CSV table of C-alpha atoms in Angstrom, one decimal:
chain,number,residue,atom,x,y,z
W,19,ASN,CA,19.6,-105.6,-15.8
W,20,VAL,CA,20.7,-103.2,-18.3
W,21,GLU,CA,18.4,-100.4,-18.5
W,22,GLY,CA,21.2,-98.0,-17.1
W,23,LYS,CA,23.3,-99.0,-20.3
W,24,ILE,CA,20.0,-98.5,-22.2
W,25,ALA,CA,19.8,-95.2,-21.6
W,26,ALA,CA,23.3,-94.8,-21.9
W,27,ALA,CA,22.9,-95.3,-25.3
W,28,LEU,CA,19.9,-94.2,-26.7
W,29,ARG,CA,21.8,-90.9,-25.4
W,30,LEU,CA,24.8,-91.7,-27.4
W,31,MET,CA,22.5,-92.0,-30.9
W,32,GLY,CA,20.7,-88.7,-29.8
W,33,ALA,CA,17.7,-89.1,-28.4
W,34,PHE,CA,16.7,-85.6,-26.2
W,35,ARG,CA,15.7,-86.9,-23.0
W,36,VAL,CA,14.7,-90.5,-22.0
W,37,PHE,CA,12.2,-91.4,-20.2
W,38,ASP,CA,11.3,-95.0,-18.2
W,39,THR,CA,7.8,-96.0,-19.5
W,40,ASP,CA,7.2,-97.5,-16.4
W,41,PHE,CA,6.5,-94.1,-14.7
W,42,ALA,CA,3.0,-94.8,-17.7
W,43,ALA,CA,2.3,-98.6,-16.4
W,44,ASP,CA,2.3,-97.0,-12.8
W,45,LEU,CA,0.1,-94.6,-14.2
W,46,THR,CA,-2.2,-97.4,-16.4
W,47,VAL,CA,-1.9,-99.6,-13.1
W,48,MET,CA,-4.5,-96.0,-11.6
W,49,GLU,CA,-6.7,-95.9,-14.0
W,50,GLU,CA,-6.9,-99.8,-14.2
W,51,GLY,CA,-6.9,-99.8,-10.3
W,52,GLN,CA,-10.2,-97.3,-10.1
W,53,GLU,CA,-11.8,-99.3,-13.0
W,54,PHE,CA,-11.5,-102.0,-11.6
W,55,VAL,CA,-12.9,-101.3,-7.8
W,56,ASN,CA,-15.9,-98.9,-10.1
W,57,ARG,CA,-17.3,-102.1,-11.9
W,58,LEU,CA,-16.5,-104.0,-8.8
W,59,ASN,CA,-19.2,-101.7,-7.1
W,60,LYS,CA,-21.6,-101.6,-9.8
W,61,GLY,CA,-21.9,-105.4,-10.5
W,62,GLU,CA,-21.1,-104.2,-14.3
W,63,ASN,CA,-18.8,-105.6,-17.0
W,64,LEU,CA,-17.2,-108.4,-14.8
W,65,PRO,CA,-14.8,-109.6,-15.5
W,66,ILE,CA,-12.8,-106.9,-16.4
W,67,PHE,CA,-10.3,-107.8,-18.8
W,68,THR,CA,-6.9,-106.3,-19.6
W,69,SER,CA,-6.1,-104.1,-22.3
W,70,CYS,CA,-2.5,-103.4,-22.2
W,71,CYS,CA,-1.5,-106.1,-25.0
W,72,PRO,CA,-2.6,-105.0,-28.6
W,73,ALA,CA,-2.7,-108.1,-29.9
W,74,TRP,CA,-5.1,-109.6,-27.0
W,75,VAL,CA,-7.2,-106.4,-28.4
W,76,LYS,CA,-7.7,-107.0,-31.8
W,77,THR,CA,-8.2,-110.7,-31.5
W,78,ALA,CA,-11.2,-109.9,-29.3
W,79,GLU,CA,-12.4,-107.3,-31.6
W,80,GLN,CA,-11.8,-109.9,-34.4
W,81,SER,CA,-13.0,-112.4,-32.9
W,82,TYR,CA,-15.0,-111.9,-29.0
W,83,PRO,CA,-16.4,-108.6,-30.6
W,84,GLU,CA,-19.1,-109.5,-27.3
W,85,LEU,CA,-16.4,-108.7,-25.1
W,86,LEU,CA,-15.7,-105.7,-25.6
W,87,PRO,CA,-17.6,-104.4,-23.2
W,88,HIS,CA,-15.5,-105.9,-20.5
W,89,LEU,CA,-11.7,-105.0,-21.5
W,90,SER,CA,-10.6,-102.3,-19.5
W,91,SER,CA,-10.8,-98.5,-21.4
W,92,CYS,CA,-7.1,-97.7,-20.4
W,93,ARG,CA,-4.7,-97.0,-23.0
W,94,SER,CA,-1.5,-99.6,-22.6
W,95,PRO,CA,1.4,-97.5,-20.8
W,96,GLN,CA,3.1,-97.3,-24.1
W,97,GLN,CA,-0.2,-94.7,-25.0
W,98,MET,CA,-0.6,-93.2,-22.2
W,99,PHE,CA,2.8,-92.3,-22.2
W,100,GLY,CA,3.0,-90.5,-26.0
W,101,SER,CA,-0.3,-89.1,-24.6
W,102,VAL,CA,0.9,-87.6,-21.5
W,103,MET,CA,4.3,-86.6,-23.7
W,104,LYS,CA,3.0,-84.6,-26.3
W,105,LYS,CA,-0.2,-83.1,-24.3
W,106,TYR,CA,1.2,-82.2,-20.5
W,107,PHE,CA,5.4,-82.7,-20.8
W,108,ALA,CA,5.4,-80.6,-23.9
W,109,LYS,CA,3.3,-77.6,-22.4
W,110,ASP,CA,4.9,-77.3,-19.0
W,111,ASN,CA,8.7,-77.5,-20.5
W,112,GLY,CA,8.4,-74.9,-23.7
W,113,PHE,CA,7.4,-76.8,-26.5
W,114,LYS,CA,4.4,-77.2,-28.6
W,115,PRO,CA,3.1,-80.8,-29.0
W,116,GLU,CA,4.3,-80.6,-33.1
W,117,GLU,CA,7.6,-80.5,-32.0
W,118,VAL,CA,8.2,-83.6,-29.7
W,119,PHE,CA,8.8,-86.8,-31.7
W,120,VAL,CA,8.2,-89.9,-29.1
W,121,VAL,CA,10.1,-93.2,-29.7
W,122,SER,CA,8.9,-96.4,-27.4
W,123,LEU,CA,11.4,-98.8,-27.4
W,124,MET,CA,9.7,-102.4,-26.8
W,125,PRO,CA,9.9,-105.7,-27.0
W,126,CYS,CA,6.5,-106.3,-28.7
W,127,SER,CA,6.2,-106.1,-32.6
W,128,ALA,CA,2.3,-105.4,-32.3
W,129,LYS,CA,3.4,-102.1,-30.1
W,130,LYS,CA,4.2,-100.4,-34.2
W,131,PHE,CA,0.5,-101.2,-35.3
W,132,GLU,CA,-1.4,-100.4,-31.7
W,133,ALA,CA,0.7,-96.4,-32.1
W,134,LEU,CA,-0.7,-96.8,-35.7
W,135,ARG,CA,-4.4,-96.9,-34.3
W,136,GLU,CA,-7.0,-93.7,-35.4
W,137,GLU,CA,-7.9,-93.7,-31.9
W,138,PHE,CA,-4.4,-93.0,-30.6
W,139,SER,CA,-3.6,-89.7,-32.8
W,140,THR,CA,-4.5,-86.0,-31.7
W,141,ASP,CA,-5.5,-84.1,-34.6
W,142,GLY,CA,-4.3,-86.3,-37.1
W,143,ALA,CA,-1.0,-86.4,-35.1
W,144,PRO,CA,0.2,-90.1,-33.4
W,145,ASP,CA,0.6,-89.7,-29.8
W,146,VAL,CA,3.7,-92.2,-30.4
W,147,ASP,CA,5.1,-91.2,-33.6
W,148,ALA,CA,8.0,-94.5,-33.9
W,149,VAL,CA,8.3,-97.7,-31.8
W,150,VAL,CA,11.7,-99.0,-32.3
W,151,THR,CA,11.5,-103.1,-31.0
W,152,THR,CA,14.8,-104.7,-28.7
W,153,GLN,CA,15.8,-106.4,-31.6
W,154,GLU,CA,15.9,-103.5,-33.3
W,155,LEU,CA,17.7,-101.2,-30.7
W,156,ALA,CA,20.6,-103.9,-31.2
W,157,ARG,CA,20.6,-103.6,-34.4
W,158,MET,CA,21.0,-99.9,-34.1
W,159,ILE,CA,23.7,-100.2,-31.0
W,160,LYS,CA,25.9,-102.0,-33.2
W,161,ALA,CA,25.3,-99.7,-36.1
W,162,PHE,CA,26.6,-96.7,-34.6
W,163,GLY,CA,29.7,-99.0,-33.6
W,164,ILE,CA,28.6,-98.3,-29.7
W,165,ASP,CA,30.4,-100.9,-26.7
W,166,PHE,CA,27.5,-101.5,-25.1
W,167,LYS,CA,28.8,-104.2,-22.3
W,168,ALA,CA,31.6,-100.8,-21.6
W,169,LEU,CA,28.7,-98.1,-20.7
W,170,PRO,CA,28.6,-96.4,-17.8
W,171,ASP,CA,24.9,-97.5,-15.6
W,172,GLU,CA,22.7,-93.9,-16.6
W,173,THR,CA,19.4,-92.7,-14.8
W,174,PHE,CA,16.5,-91.9,-16.5
W,175,ASP,CA,15.4,-88.0,-17.3
W,176,PRO,CA,13.6,-87.0,-14.2
W,177,ALA,CA,9.7,-86.7,-13.8
W,178,TYR,CA,9.0,-89.2,-15.4
W,179,GLY,CA,11.8,-91.6,-14.9
W,180,GLU,CA,9.7,-92.6,-11.4
W,181,SER,CA,8.1,-96.0,-10.9
W,182,THR,CA,7.3,-98.4,-8.8
W,183,GLY,CA,8.0,-102.3,-8.3
W,184,ALA,CA,4.8,-103.0,-9.7
W,185,ALA,CA,5.1,-101.1,-12.9
W,186,VAL,CA,8.1,-103.4,-13.3
W,187,ILE,CA,6.3,-106.6,-13.3
W,188,PHE,CA,3.7,-105.8,-16.0
W,189,GLY,CA,6.1,-107.6,-18.4
W,190,ALA,CA,5.5,-110.9,-17.5
W,191,THR,CA,2.6,-112.9,-16.7
W,192,GLY,CA,0.3,-112.0,-14.1
W,193,GLY,CA,2.3,-108.9,-13.9
W,194,VAL,CA,-0.8,-106.9,-14.4
W,195,ALA,CA,-3.1,-107.8,-12.9
W,196,GLU,CA,-1.0,-108.2,-9.9
W,197,ALA,CA,0.0,-104.8,-10.0
W,198,ALA,CA,-3.8,-103.8,-10.7
W,199,LEU,CA,-4.7,-105.6,-7.5
W,200,ARG,CA,-2.5,-104.2,-5.4
W,201,THR,CA,-3.8,-100.5,-5.6
W,202,ALA,CA,-7.4,-101.9,-5.9
W,203,TYR,CA,-7.2,-103.5,-2.5
W,204,LYS,CA,-5.6,-100.5,-1.4
W,205,LEU,CA,-8.4,-98.4,-2.8
W,206,ILE,CA,-10.8,-101.3,-0.9
W,207,THR,CA,-9.4,-101.6,2.4
W,208,GLY,CA,-7.4,-99.1,2.9
W,209,SER,CA,-4.4,-101.7,4.1
W,210,GLU,CA,-1.6,-102.5,1.3
W,211,LEU,CA,-2.0,-106.6,-0.1
W,212,GLU,CA,1.8,-107.8,-0.2
W,213,ARG,CA,2.5,-110.1,-3.3
W,214,GLY,CA,0.1,-112.8,-4.4
W,215,ARG,CA,0.0,-116.1,-5.0
W,216,TRP,CA,-0.6,-117.8,-7.7
W,217,GLU,CA,-1.7,-121.1,-8.4
W,218,PRO,CA,0.7,-123.2,-10.6
W,219,ALA,CA,-0.8,-123.8,-14.1
W,220,LYS,CA,-1.7,-126.6,-15.3
W,221,ALA,CA,0.3,-129.6,-17.0
W,222,GLY,CA,0.6,-128.5,-21.0
W,223,GLU,CA,-1.7,-125.2,-20.3
W,224,SER,CA,-0.6,-121.5,-19.9
W,225,ALA,CA,-3.1,-120.0,-17.5
W,226,ARG,CA,-3.1,-119.7,-13.9
W,227,GLU,CA,-5.3,-118.4,-11.1
W,228,MET,CA,-5.3,-117.1,-7.8
W,229,THR,CA,-8.0,-115.8,-5.2
W,230,VAL,CA,-7.7,-113.1,-2.8
W,231,ASP,CA,-10.4,-112.1,0.1
W,232,ILE,CA,-11.4,-108.6,0.0
W,233,GLU,CA,-13.1,-107.9,2.9
W,234,GLY,CA,-15.3,-110.8,3.2
W,235,LYS,CA,-15.2,-111.0,-0.7
W,236,GLU,CA,-13.3,-113.7,-2.6
W,237,ILE,CA,-12.3,-112.2,-5.8
W,238,ARG,CA,-11.2,-114.7,-8.3
W,239,ILE,CA,-8.3,-113.6,-11.0
W,240,ALA,CA,-7.4,-115.3,-14.1
W,241,THR,CA,-4.1,-114.9,-16.1
W,242,VAL,CA,-3.2,-116.5,-19.3
W,243,ASN,CA,-0.9,-115.7,-22.1
W,244,GLY,CA,-0.5,-117.2,-25.8
W,245,LEU,CA,-3.2,-116.2,-27.7
W,246,ALA,CA,-4.5,-120.3,-27.9
W,247,GLU,CA,-4.5,-120.6,-24.4
W,248,ALA,CA,-6.0,-117.0,-24.6
W,249,ARG,CA,-9.1,-118.4,-26.6
W,250,ARG,CA,-9.4,-121.6,-25.1
W,251,LEU,CA,-9.8,-119.8,-21.5
W,252,VAL,CA,-12.9,-117.7,-23.2
W,253,GLU,CA,-14.4,-120.5,-24.7
W,254,GLU,CA,-14.3,-122.4,-21.1
W,255,MET,CA,-15.4,-119.5,-19.5
W,256,LYS,CA,-18.5,-119.7,-22.4
W,257,THR,CA,-19.1,-123.4,-21.3
W,258,SER,CA,-18.3,-123.8,-18.3
W,259,GLY,CA,-19.6,-121.0,-16.9
W,260,LYS,CA,-16.9,-120.2,-14.5
W,261,GLN,CA,-16.2,-117.1,-13.4
W,262,TYR,CA,-13.9,-114.5,-12.8
W,263,HIS,CA,-13.5,-110.9,-11.6
W,264,MET,CA,-10.3,-109.9,-13.5
W,265,VAL,CA,-9.0,-111.7,-16.4
W,266,GLU,CA,-5.2,-110.8,-17.9
W,267,VAL,CA,-4.4,-112.1,-21.3
W,268,MET,CA,-0.6,-111.8,-22.9
W,269,ALA,CA,-0.5,-112.8,-26.3
W,270,CYS,CA,3.4,-113.8,-26.2
W,271,PRO,CA,4.8,-116.7,-24.4
W,272,GLY,CA,5.8,-115.6,-20.8
W,273,GLY,CA,4.0,-112.5,-21.2
W,274,CYS,CA,6.1,-109.1,-22.5
W,275,VAL,CA,9.6,-110.7,-22.0
W,276,GLY,CA,8.6,-113.1,-24.9
W,277,GLY,CA,7.8,-110.5,-27.1
W,278,ALA,CA,7.9,-111.3,-31.1
W,279,GLY,CA,10.3,-107.8,-31.2
W,280,GLN,CA,13.0,-109.6,-28.3
W,281,HIS,CA,15.4,-111.6,-30.3
W,282,ALA,CA,14.1,-114.6,-32.1
W,283,SER,CA,16.3,-117.6,-30.7
W,284,ASP,CA,14.9,-117.0,-27.2
W,285,THR,CA,14.2,-120.1,-25.4
W,286,LEU,CA,11.1,-120.6,-22.6
W,287,ALA,CA,13.9,-121.2,-20.2
W,288,LEU,CA,15.5,-117.5,-20.9
W,289,ARG,CA,11.9,-115.9,-20.9
W,290,ALA,CA,11.3,-118.0,-17.2
W,291,CYS,CA,14.7,-115.9,-16.5
W,292,ARG,CA,14.0,-112.8,-17.9
W,293,ALA,CA,10.7,-112.9,-15.6
W,294,GLN,CA,12.6,-113.8,-12.4
W,295,GLY,CA,14.4,-110.9,-12.9
W,296,LEU,CA,11.3,-109.1,-13.5
W,297,ALA,CA,10.8,-110.5,-10.0
W,298,ASP,CA,14.0,-109.8,-8.4
W,299,ILE,CA,13.5,-105.7,-9.5
W,300,ASP,CA,10.0,-105.3,-8.1
W,301,ALA,CA,11.4,-107.5,-4.5
W,302,SER,CA,14.0,-105.1,-4.0
W,303,ARG,CA,12.1,-101.2,-4.7
W,304,PRO,CA,11.5,-99.2,-2.0
W,305,LYS,CA,8.4,-98.2,-3.5
W,306,ARG,CA,6.4,-101.4,-5.2
W,307,ARG,CA,2.9,-100.3,-5.3
W,308,SER,CA,1.6,-98.2,-7.6
W,309,HIS,CA,0.3,-95.4,-5.9
W,310,GLU,CA,3.6,-95.1,-4.1
W,311,ASN,CA,4.4,-93.1,-7.1
W,312,GLU,CA,4.5,-89.3,-5.8
W,313,ALA,CA,4.9,-88.3,-9.8
W,314,VAL,CA,2.3,-90.3,-10.6
W,315,ALA,CA,0.1,-88.4,-7.8
W,316,ALA,CA,1.9,-85.2,-9.3
W,317,LEU,CA,0.5,-85.5,-12.3
W,318,TYR,CA,-3.4,-86.2,-11.1
W,319,GLU,CA,-2.6,-83.5,-8.7
W,320,SER,CA,-1.5,-80.7,-11.9
W,321,HIS,CA,-3.3,-82.3,-15.1
W,322,LEU,CA,-5.4,-84.9,-14.8
W,323,GLY,CA,-7.3,-84.3,-11.7
W,324,GLU,CA,-9.5,-87.5,-10.2
W,325,ARG,CA,-8.7,-91.2,-11.5
W,326,ASN,CA,-11.0,-92.6,-14.2
W,327,GLY,CA,-12.6,-88.5,-14.4
W,328,GLU,CA,-12.8,-87.0,-17.9
């Protein structure tokens, strides 16, 4: 886990503040978890499909427009974070929105496209101004002549730096669904859900399933990574009538840990290693559920109001 060295490198390269996007992942879970509960209660637009992966969202728009009412209305963590920075961080710290330039560091090249979408701008100004992939960051660090391995581990800036284990697992397939389920379970039952147990993928497939009992109701969840597998799952749901309550889709093999912004020579074994690393970080965190993030709770109290509110 070299996030501390990344924070140090970014400051050496001139970053004014360095925040953790995991904060916005917790914010996403609070919104998406509440939206899932609302849909369950109403029995409408189920299954809910996750909307964090811009490549999947674009695929749905182009190939499966009938699924669009089923996609979560929530922005991705990247876009939530940019919006929060421009609308609230700027105001709270005496800046004008146009004085804040948000640079997002992502393992995903599709995030560049996402940041350019018209929906994610305010008065013509983008909520996220630039997206740098992990490959590009590595080249930048080398260009600055920084000895990365020798850097001290630095922490993220406060206020928007706090995050939970639920936010960390967003980067691996199954993580978004599980993080949302942890909070949805709490919202419905009032008790906490321990880490879910996913069924292993079938031979040659990248889809997994999990069934969770919530107050006597069997909630069925599917997660799939790779767009070919996503298409297969969608077609299977159409032909077989197989029903789920939530479906998580990530376009890249293994999830964001295998994103197109990562090193081109990545292997499946390395992606699995990264995913296990995220799971280990999650297990080590004192707070592992997004509703335990006090900074997110404070943001709702000071600015956002209720979950899924206007």
